[in-house]
Short mmCIF file of C-alpha atoms and ligand atoms in Angstrom, two decimals:
data_model
loop_
_atom_site.label_atom_id
_atom_site.label_comp_id
_atom_site.label_asym_id
_atom_site.label_seq_id
_atom_site.Cartn_x
_atom_site.Cartn_y
_atom_site.Cartn_z
CA MET H 30 11.18 -1.48 -25.09
CA LYS H 31 8.70 1.02 -26.45
CA ILE H 32 5.68 0.74 -24.14
CA LEU H 33 2.16 2.15 -24.38
CA ILE H 34 0.44 2.66 -21.02
CA THR H 35 -3.31 3.24 -21.41
CA GLY H 36 -5.01 4.97 -18.47
CA GLY H 37 -1.59 6.12 -17.24
CA ALA H 38 -3.05 9.36 -15.85
CA GLY H 39 -5.35 7.40 -13.52
CA TYR H 40 -4.74 6.15 -10.02
CA ILE H 41 -2.94 2.84 -10.58
CA GLY H 42 -1.66 3.81 -14.03
CA SER H 43 0.17 6.89 -12.71
CA HIS H 44 1.82 4.88 -9.91
CA THR H 45 2.92 2.24 -12.39
CA LEU H 46 4.17 4.93 -14.76
CA ARG H 47 6.20 6.32 -11.86
CA GLN H 48 7.93 2.92 -11.52
CA PHE H 49 8.42 2.50 -15.27
CA LEU H 50 10.12 5.93 -15.27
CA ASN H 51 12.92 4.30 -13.26
CA THR H 52 13.60 1.94 -16.18
CA LYS H 53 15.15 2.62 -19.58
CA HIS H 54 11.93 1.85 -21.51
CA GLU H 55 10.57 4.48 -23.89
CA LEU H 56 7.12 5.37 -22.54
CA PHE H 57 3.87 6.55 -24.11
CA VAL H 58 0.78 7.30 -22.05
CA LEU H 59 -2.68 7.36 -23.61
CA ASP H 60 -5.56 8.69 -21.51
CA ASN H 61 -8.77 10.62 -22.24
CA LEU H 62 -8.47 12.31 -18.81
CA SER H 63 -12.09 11.40 -18.01
CA LYS H 64 -10.91 10.25 -14.58
CA GLY H 65 -7.18 10.70 -14.88
CA SER H 66 -5.24 13.80 -13.88
CA SER H 67 -3.12 16.11 -16.02
CA ILE H 68 -1.45 17.28 -12.77
CA ALA H 69 -0.10 13.77 -12.17
CA ILE H 70 1.15 13.66 -15.76
CA ASN H 71 2.86 17.07 -15.44
CA ASP H 72 4.44 16.14 -12.10
CA LEU H 73 5.73 12.83 -13.47
CA GLN H 74 7.13 14.59 -16.58
CA LYS H 75 9.55 16.33 -14.19
CA LEU H 76 11.15 12.97 -13.36
CA ARG H 77 11.82 11.99 -16.97
CA ASN H 78 10.28 12.86 -20.28
CA PHE H 79 7.62 10.60 -21.78
CA ASN H 80 4.97 11.02 -24.46
CA PHE H 81 1.46 11.89 -23.38
CA ILE H 82 -1.41 11.40 -25.83
CA LYS H 83 -4.86 12.69 -24.84
CA GLN H 84 -7.09 10.30 -26.71
CA ASP H 85 -10.12 8.11 -26.15
CA LEU H 86 -9.70 4.39 -26.77
CA SER H 87 -13.05 4.35 -28.56
CA ASP H 88 -11.38 6.38 -31.32
CA PHE H 89 -10.48 3.17 -33.14
CA LYS H 90 -9.07 4.98 -36.17
CA GLY H 91 -6.83 7.12 -33.96
CA VAL H 92 -5.61 4.09 -31.99
CA LYS H 93 -4.85 2.22 -35.22
CA GLU H 94 -2.86 5.17 -36.58
CA LEU H 95 -0.94 5.51 -33.31
CA PHE H 96 0.03 1.81 -33.44
CA LYS H 97 1.07 2.07 -37.09
CA LYS H 98 3.23 5.09 -36.36
CA GLU H 99 4.88 4.10 -33.09
CA LYS H 100 5.52 0.34 -33.43
CA PHE H 101 5.20 -0.43 -29.73
CA ASP H 102 6.77 -3.52 -28.14
CA ALA H 103 4.33 -3.75 -25.25
CA VAL H 104 1.00 -2.45 -24.00
CA VAL H 105 0.12 -2.05 -20.32
CA HIS H 106 -3.64 -1.59 -20.34
CA PHE H 107 -5.29 0.18 -17.38
CA ALA H 108 -7.90 2.38 -19.09
CA ALA H 109 -11.37 1.28 -18.05
CA SER H 110 -14.49 2.25 -16.14
CA ILE H 111 -14.16 0.81 -12.67
CA GLU H 112 -17.21 1.27 -10.45
CA VAL H 113 -19.19 -1.86 -9.59
CA PHE H 114 -22.35 -0.02 -8.56
CA GLU H 115 -22.34 2.18 -11.67
CA SER H 116 -21.90 -0.94 -13.80
CA MET H 117 -25.17 -2.33 -12.40
CA GLN H 118 -26.99 0.84 -13.41
CA ASN H 119 -25.28 1.41 -16.74
CA PRO H 120 -23.91 -1.95 -17.93
CA LEU H 121 -23.45 -0.98 -21.57
CA LYS H 122 -20.97 1.74 -20.57
CA TYR H 123 -18.85 -1.07 -19.09
CA TYR H 124 -19.16 -3.44 -22.03
CA MET H 125 -18.29 -0.62 -24.41
CA ASN H 126 -15.48 1.06 -22.50
CA ASN H 127 -13.97 -2.09 -21.06
CA THR H 128 -14.69 -5.01 -23.37
CA ILE H 129 -15.12 -3.39 -26.78
CA ASN H 130 -12.28 -0.89 -26.42
CA THR H 131 -9.99 -3.62 -25.09
CA THR H 132 -10.90 -5.83 -28.06
CA ASN H 133 -9.97 -3.04 -30.42
CA LEU H 134 -6.69 -2.47 -28.59
CA ILE H 135 -5.86 -6.20 -28.87
CA HIS H 136 -6.76 -6.02 -32.56
CA SER H 137 -4.27 -3.18 -33.06
CA CYS H 138 -1.63 -5.25 -31.24
CA LEU H 139 -2.22 -8.24 -33.51
CA GLU H 140 -2.14 -6.10 -36.65
CA GLU H 141 1.08 -4.32 -35.69
CA ASN H 142 2.86 -7.27 -34.03
CA VAL H 143 2.85 -5.85 -30.52
CA ASN H 144 3.43 -9.08 -28.68
CA ASN H 145 3.40 -8.21 -24.97
CA PHE H 146 0.13 -7.24 -23.30
CA ILE H 147 -0.28 -6.63 -19.57
CA PHE H 148 -3.93 -6.44 -18.57
CA SER H 149 -5.54 -4.93 -15.45
CA SER H 150 -8.14 -7.42 -14.41
CA THR H 151 -9.90 -7.75 -11.13
CA ALA H 152 -10.96 -10.02 -8.30
CA ALA H 153 -14.52 -9.12 -9.36
CA THR H 154 -14.12 -11.83 -12.05
CA TYR H 155 -14.50 -14.43 -9.25
CA GLY H 156 -17.88 -13.09 -8.15
CA GLU H 157 -19.09 -14.57 -4.87
CA PRO H 158 -16.52 -17.33 -4.37
CA LYS H 159 -17.31 -20.56 -2.57
CA THR H 160 -14.05 -20.37 -0.63
CA GLU H 161 -12.72 -17.40 1.35
CA ILE H 162 -9.40 -17.48 -0.48
CA VAL H 163 -9.42 -17.63 -4.26
CA SER H 164 -6.65 -18.85 -6.53
CA GLU H 165 -6.34 -18.31 -10.28
CA THR H 166 -8.08 -21.64 -10.92
CA SER H 167 -11.13 -20.83 -8.78
CA THR H 168 -14.46 -20.57 -10.60
CA LEU H 169 -14.90 -17.36 -12.53
CA GLN H 170 -18.47 -16.24 -12.05
CA PRO H 171 -18.71 -12.46 -11.86
CA ILE H 172 -21.87 -11.10 -10.32
CA ASN H 173 -21.86 -7.65 -11.87
CA PRO H 174 -21.30 -6.14 -15.34
CA TYR H 175 -17.93 -4.64 -14.30
CA GLY H 176 -16.58 -8.10 -13.47
CA ARG H 177 -18.14 -9.60 -16.60
CA SER H 178 -16.69 -6.85 -18.81
CA LYS H 179 -13.22 -7.73 -17.48
CA LEU H 180 -13.72 -11.50 -17.72
CA MET H 181 -14.80 -11.15 -21.35
CA SER H 182 -11.63 -9.15 -22.03
CA GLU H 183 -9.60 -11.93 -20.40
CA GLU H 184 -11.27 -14.54 -22.65
CA ILE H 185 -10.61 -12.45 -25.74
CA LEU H 186 -6.94 -12.19 -24.74
CA ARG H 187 -6.74 -15.98 -24.23
CA ASP H 188 -8.31 -16.62 -27.63
CA ALA H 189 -6.05 -14.08 -29.34
CA SER H 190 -2.93 -15.69 -27.83
CA LYS H 191 -4.17 -19.16 -28.79
CA ALA H 192 -4.62 -18.07 -32.40
CA LYS H 193 -1.30 -16.21 -32.46
CA PRO H 194 1.04 -17.68 -29.80
CA GLU H 195 3.72 -15.01 -30.25
CA PHE H 196 1.14 -12.53 -28.89
CA LYS H 197 1.66 -13.03 -25.16
CA HIS H 198 -0.49 -11.65 -22.39
CA CYS H 199 -0.17 -11.36 -18.64
CA ILE H 200 -3.44 -10.91 -16.80
CA LEU H 201 -3.17 -9.36 -13.34
CA ARG H 202 -6.25 -9.81 -11.18
CA TYR H 203 -5.95 -7.08 -8.58
CA PHE H 204 -7.65 -7.23 -5.25
CA ASN H 205 -8.47 -3.95 -3.42
CA VAL H 206 -5.92 -1.32 -4.27
CA ALA H 207 -5.31 1.49 -1.79
CA GLY H 208 -2.84 4.06 -0.46
CA ALA H 209 -0.56 6.54 -2.15
CA CYS H 210 2.95 6.47 -3.60
CA MET H 211 5.71 6.02 -1.01
CA ASP H 212 8.41 8.01 -2.81
CA PHE H 213 6.70 10.65 -4.96
CA ASP H 214 3.76 13.04 -4.60
CA ILE H 215 1.10 11.12 -6.47
CA GLY H 216 -2.05 9.46 -5.23
CA GLN H 217 -5.66 9.10 -6.16
CA ARG H 218 -6.94 12.51 -7.27
CA TYR H 219 -10.43 11.66 -8.43
CA ASP H 220 -12.65 13.24 -5.78
CA LYS H 221 -15.80 11.18 -6.32
CA ALA H 222 -13.96 7.93 -5.64
CA THR H 223 -15.92 5.16 -3.96
CA LEU H 224 -13.02 3.01 -2.74
CA LEU H 225 -13.22 2.43 1.02
CA ILE H 226 -9.74 3.53 2.13
CA LYS H 227 -9.87 6.67 -0.05
CA VAL H 228 -13.28 7.62 1.37
CA ALA H 229 -12.13 6.91 4.95
CA ALA H 230 -9.03 9.06 4.37
CA GLU H 231 -11.25 11.88 3.04
CA CYS H 232 -13.37 11.64 6.20
CA ALA H 233 -10.29 11.76 8.43
CA ALA H 234 -8.99 14.77 6.49
CA GLY H 235 -12.33 16.55 6.96
CA LYS H 236 -13.38 16.47 3.30
CA ARG H 237 -16.49 14.37 3.98
CA ASP H 238 -18.59 14.47 7.10
CA LYS H 239 -19.28 10.74 7.34
CA ILE H 240 -18.64 7.33 5.86
CA PHE H 241 -21.29 4.73 5.06
CA ILE H 242 -20.88 1.04 5.78
CA PHE H 243 -22.92 -0.76 3.14
CA GLY H 244 -24.32 -3.65 5.13
CA ASP H 245 -23.29 -5.00 8.54
CA ASP H 246 -25.21 -8.26 8.29
CA TYR H 247 -22.80 -10.27 6.12
CA ASN H 248 -21.62 -13.66 7.26
CA THR H 249 -18.21 -12.36 8.41
CA ARG H 250 -16.45 -11.87 11.78
CA ASP H 251 -18.03 -8.45 12.40
CA GLY H 252 -20.83 -8.48 9.80
CA THR H 253 -19.04 -6.19 7.32
CA CYS H 254 -17.42 -7.21 4.02
CA ILE H 255 -13.84 -8.47 4.04
CA ARG H 256 -11.34 -7.55 1.34
CA ASP H 257 -7.64 -8.04 0.58
CA TYR H 258 -6.27 -4.47 0.57
CA ILE H 259 -3.02 -4.04 -1.31
CA HIS H 260 -0.78 -0.97 -1.48
CA VAL H 261 -0.81 0.70 -4.89
CA ASP H 262 3.02 0.61 -5.17
CA ASP H 263 2.91 -3.19 -4.77
CA ILE H 264 0.26 -3.46 -7.49
CA SER H 265 2.40 -1.24 -9.70
CA SER H 266 5.56 -3.30 -9.25
CA ALA H 267 3.58 -6.40 -10.34
CA HIS H 268 3.37 -4.85 -13.85
CA LEU H 269 7.13 -4.64 -14.15
CA ALA H 270 7.42 -8.21 -12.89
CA GLY H 271 4.70 -9.32 -15.33
CA LEU H 272 6.41 -7.74 -18.32
CA GLU H 273 9.72 -9.32 -17.33
CA TYR H 274 7.98 -12.69 -16.91
CA LEU H 275 6.57 -12.58 -20.45
CA GLN H 276 10.05 -12.30 -21.95
CA ASN H 277 10.87 -15.92 -21.06
CA ASN H 278 7.50 -17.51 -20.40
CA GLU H 279 4.10 -18.14 -21.89
CA SER H 280 0.96 -16.11 -21.29
CA SER H 281 -0.36 -16.33 -17.76
CA VAL H 282 -2.79 -15.02 -15.20
CA PHE H 283 -1.86 -13.93 -11.67
CA ASN H 284 -3.76 -12.81 -8.61
CA VAL H 285 -2.19 -9.74 -7.06
CA GLY H 286 -3.02 -9.38 -3.38
CA TYR H 287 -1.48 -10.12 0.02
CA GLY H 288 -3.48 -13.25 0.85
CA HIS H 289 -5.28 -11.91 3.92
CA GLY H 290 -8.19 -9.58 4.46
CA PHE H 291 -9.65 -6.88 6.68
CA SER H 292 -13.27 -6.00 7.30
CA VAL H 293 -14.77 -2.60 6.52
CA LYS H 294 -15.02 -1.88 10.25
CA GLU H 295 -11.37 -2.84 10.81
CA VAL H 296 -10.26 -0.52 8.00
CA ILE H 297 -12.28 2.38 9.45
CA GLU H 298 -10.85 1.78 12.93
CA THR H 299 -7.31 1.68 11.50
CA MET H 300 -7.89 4.95 9.62
CA LYS H 301 -9.18 6.57 12.82
CA MET H 302 -6.13 5.31 14.72
CA VAL H 303 -3.45 6.47 12.25
CA SER H 304 -5.10 9.86 11.70
CA GLY H 305 -6.18 10.44 15.30
CA VAL H 306 -9.56 11.62 13.93
CA ASP H 307 -12.83 10.09 15.13
CA PHE H 308 -15.08 10.66 12.09
CA LYS H 309 -18.75 9.70 11.83
CA VAL H 310 -19.76 6.26 10.55
CA GLU H 311 -23.26 5.34 9.42
CA ILE H 312 -24.64 1.89 8.61
CA SER H 313 -26.49 1.76 5.32
CA GLN H 314 -28.11 -0.93 3.16
CA ARG H 315 -26.05 -3.55 1.34
CA ARG H 316 -25.07 -2.56 -2.21
CA PRO H 317 -26.12 -5.01 -4.90
CA GLY H 318 -23.17 -6.90 -6.35
CA ASP H 319 -20.91 -6.84 -3.26
CA PRO H 320 -19.62 -10.32 -2.30
CA SER H 321 -19.06 -10.83 1.44
CA ILE H 322 -15.41 -12.00 1.37
CA LEU H 323 -12.71 -11.71 -1.31
CA ILE H 324 -9.15 -12.68 -0.46
CA SER H 325 -6.40 -13.69 -2.88
CA ASN H 326 -4.19 -16.69 -2.94
CA ALA H 327 -1.16 -14.88 -4.36
CA ASN H 328 1.30 -17.78 -4.23
CA LYS H 329 1.55 -18.09 -8.00
CA ILE H 330 2.84 -14.59 -8.70
CA LYS H 331 5.30 -14.88 -5.79
CA GLU H 332 6.60 -18.24 -7.01
CA LYS H 333 6.76 -17.61 -10.76
CA THR H 334 7.76 -13.96 -11.08
CA SER H 335 10.25 -11.61 -9.43
CA TRP H 336 7.41 -9.73 -7.66
CA LYS H 337 8.14 -8.91 -4.01
CA PRO H 338 5.49 -6.93 -2.11
CA LYS H 339 6.96 -4.29 0.20
CA PHE H 340 4.03 -2.59 1.88
CA ASP H 341 1.85 -5.33 3.35
CA ASP H 342 0.74 -3.29 6.36
CA LEU H 343 -2.79 -1.88 6.75
CA LYS H 344 -1.60 0.94 9.04
CA LEU H 345 0.97 2.05 6.48
CA ILE H 346 -1.59 1.86 3.65
CA CYS H 347 -4.10 3.95 5.62
CA LYS H 348 -1.43 6.43 6.69
CA SER H 349 -0.22 6.97 3.12
CA ALA H 350 -3.83 7.49 1.96
CA TYR H 351 -4.49 9.97 4.80
CA GLU H 352 -1.30 11.94 4.24
CA TRP H 353 -2.12 12.15 0.53
CA GLU H 354 -5.51 13.72 1.34
CA LEU H 355 -3.78 16.28 3.56
CA LYS H 356 -1.44 17.12 0.65
CA LEU H 357 -4.41 17.58 -1.69
CA ILE H 358 -6.02 20.00 0.79
CA LYS H 359 -2.76 21.95 1.10
CA GLU H 360 -2.40 22.10 -2.69
CA LYS H 361 -5.97 23.43 -3.03
CA ASN H 362 -5.39 26.06 -0.31
CA VAL H 363 -2.17 27.26 -1.98
CA LYS H 364 -4.01 27.63 -5.31
CA ASN H 365 -6.83 29.60 -3.65
CA VAL H 366 -4.41 32.11 -2.09
N1 NAD O 416 -8.73 0.51 -8.08
C1 NAD O 416 -8.89 -0.78 -7.79
O1 NAD O 416 -9.02 -1.18 -6.62
C2 NAD O 416 -8.87 -1.79 -8.91
C3 NAD O 416 -9.08 -3.15 -8.58
C4 NAD O 416 -9.07 -4.08 -9.60
C5 NAD O 416 -8.81 -3.70 -10.90
N2 NAD O 416 -8.62 -2.39 -11.21
C6 NAD O 416 -8.37 -2.04 -12.61
O2 NAD O 416 -7.23 -1.20 -12.68
C7 NAD O 416 -7.33 -0.31 -13.80
C8 NAD O 416 -7.03 1.10 -13.33
O3 NAD O 416 -7.94 1.45 -12.28
P1 NAD O 416 -7.79 2.80 -11.46
O4 NAD O 416 -8.25 2.52 -10.08
O5 NAD O 416 -6.45 3.39 -11.68
O6 NAD O 416 -8.91 3.69 -12.16
P2 NAD O 416 -8.82 5.20 -12.72
O7 NAD O 416 -10.22 5.59 -13.07
O8 NAD O 416 -8.08 6.06 -11.78
O9 NAD O 416 -7.95 5.02 -14.02
C9 NAD O 416 -8.48 4.70 -15.27
C10 NAD O 416 -7.86 5.66 -16.26
O10 NAD O 416 -8.30 5.31 -17.57
C11 NAD O 416 -8.72 6.47 -18.24
N3 NAD O 416 -9.75 6.04 -19.20
C12 NAD O 416 -10.94 5.45 -18.93
N4 NAD O 416 -11.59 5.18 -20.07
C13 NAD O 416 -10.79 5.58 -21.08
C14 NAD O 416 -10.90 5.57 -22.51
N5 NAD O 416 -12.01 5.11 -23.11
N6 NAD O 416 -9.90 6.08 -23.25
C15 NAD O 416 -8.78 6.58 -22.65
N7 NAD O 416 -8.62 6.63 -21.32
C16 NAD O 416 -9.62 6.14 -20.54
C17 NAD O 416 -9.26 7.42 -17.15
O11 NAD O 416 -9.20 8.78 -17.53
C18 NAD O 416 -8.28 7.10 -16.03
O12 NAD O 416 -7.14 7.93 -16.09
C19 NAD O 416 -8.75 -0.50 -14.35
O13 NAD O 416 -8.66 -1.30 -15.51
C20 NAD O 416 -9.48 -1.23 -13.24
O14 NAD O 416 -10.49 -2.06 -13.75
C21 NAD O 416 -8.65 -1.43 -10.24
#
């Protein structure tokens, strides 16, 4: 297949690209490098050649021309803005970059008969669920613009597939993605990241002097929010499984998580344990838009697709994130010499 990966220079996109490079598919990566890394792209090019296009998805004319020229068979769509708190302050950025650009991308697919679409959605589409564990049929009621921008994109995909059934989509609702690649030197490079395990790893590696816990008065076992943390290589392999699934099945939506959760305090303690570093922790106010507990029921993806998670182990996830930070520090020091 000829596959376009949008946002393939970003955190999850680059890990998924790494796995697609093990296949025979012809690969194209489109990224504006706003958050993605050209270093990751250059490193991955050493494994096998692929096409990299530096382009913004809001360049509708450019996207249309690319689709006309390349005649893709599938799109794996990661490119998006991803920060919940930022989406509360600047919602239109999220509706434009996530919903409008995705709509245009779907439009190009419909026009050029690209009939396989894998979409990065999120557990944020569930909002503040009534049950601790959410399945794909749970109520979708996002509580922030990020989640709404993704849910709208999901609805647009569903409508597009209804109108043109040969256009098939696979929606993957990720839970909290963390860690770094287990068999290649890539990880999350963006240094203003807000994801808990990344920030904790930066503290352990000495890049930040403290970590904030945003609220310790939630109705959970230790008062801090509980999330389903999943290793980035397991999220990535779900995209290959999703694409394979679409070849013999109808459009579908899958949760991608492990089905159990850890609190913020438990994650911080695990990071301290695997790194051996006792970094400073400070309790701060709750952030608006943070639900107290979000855990996936991931039975559907396990039953219906070939997806088999390999790294369901918080210690291993934290260790891979910590070791990646140490590598980044080493890389920076070598460059400064
Ligand atoms: N990280 C998580 O825990 C998580 C959880 C749920 C869902 N997701 C979804 O996964 C996808 C990837 O997330 P990530 O963590 O890798 O984020 P990321 O910021 O590392 O990757 C996004 C990539 O898209 C690119 N991009 C953004 N807007 C673009 C545009 N207009 N045109 C071209 N390129 C653009 C960025 O440069 C970046 O490389 C997103 O769609 C996100 O919503 C992530």
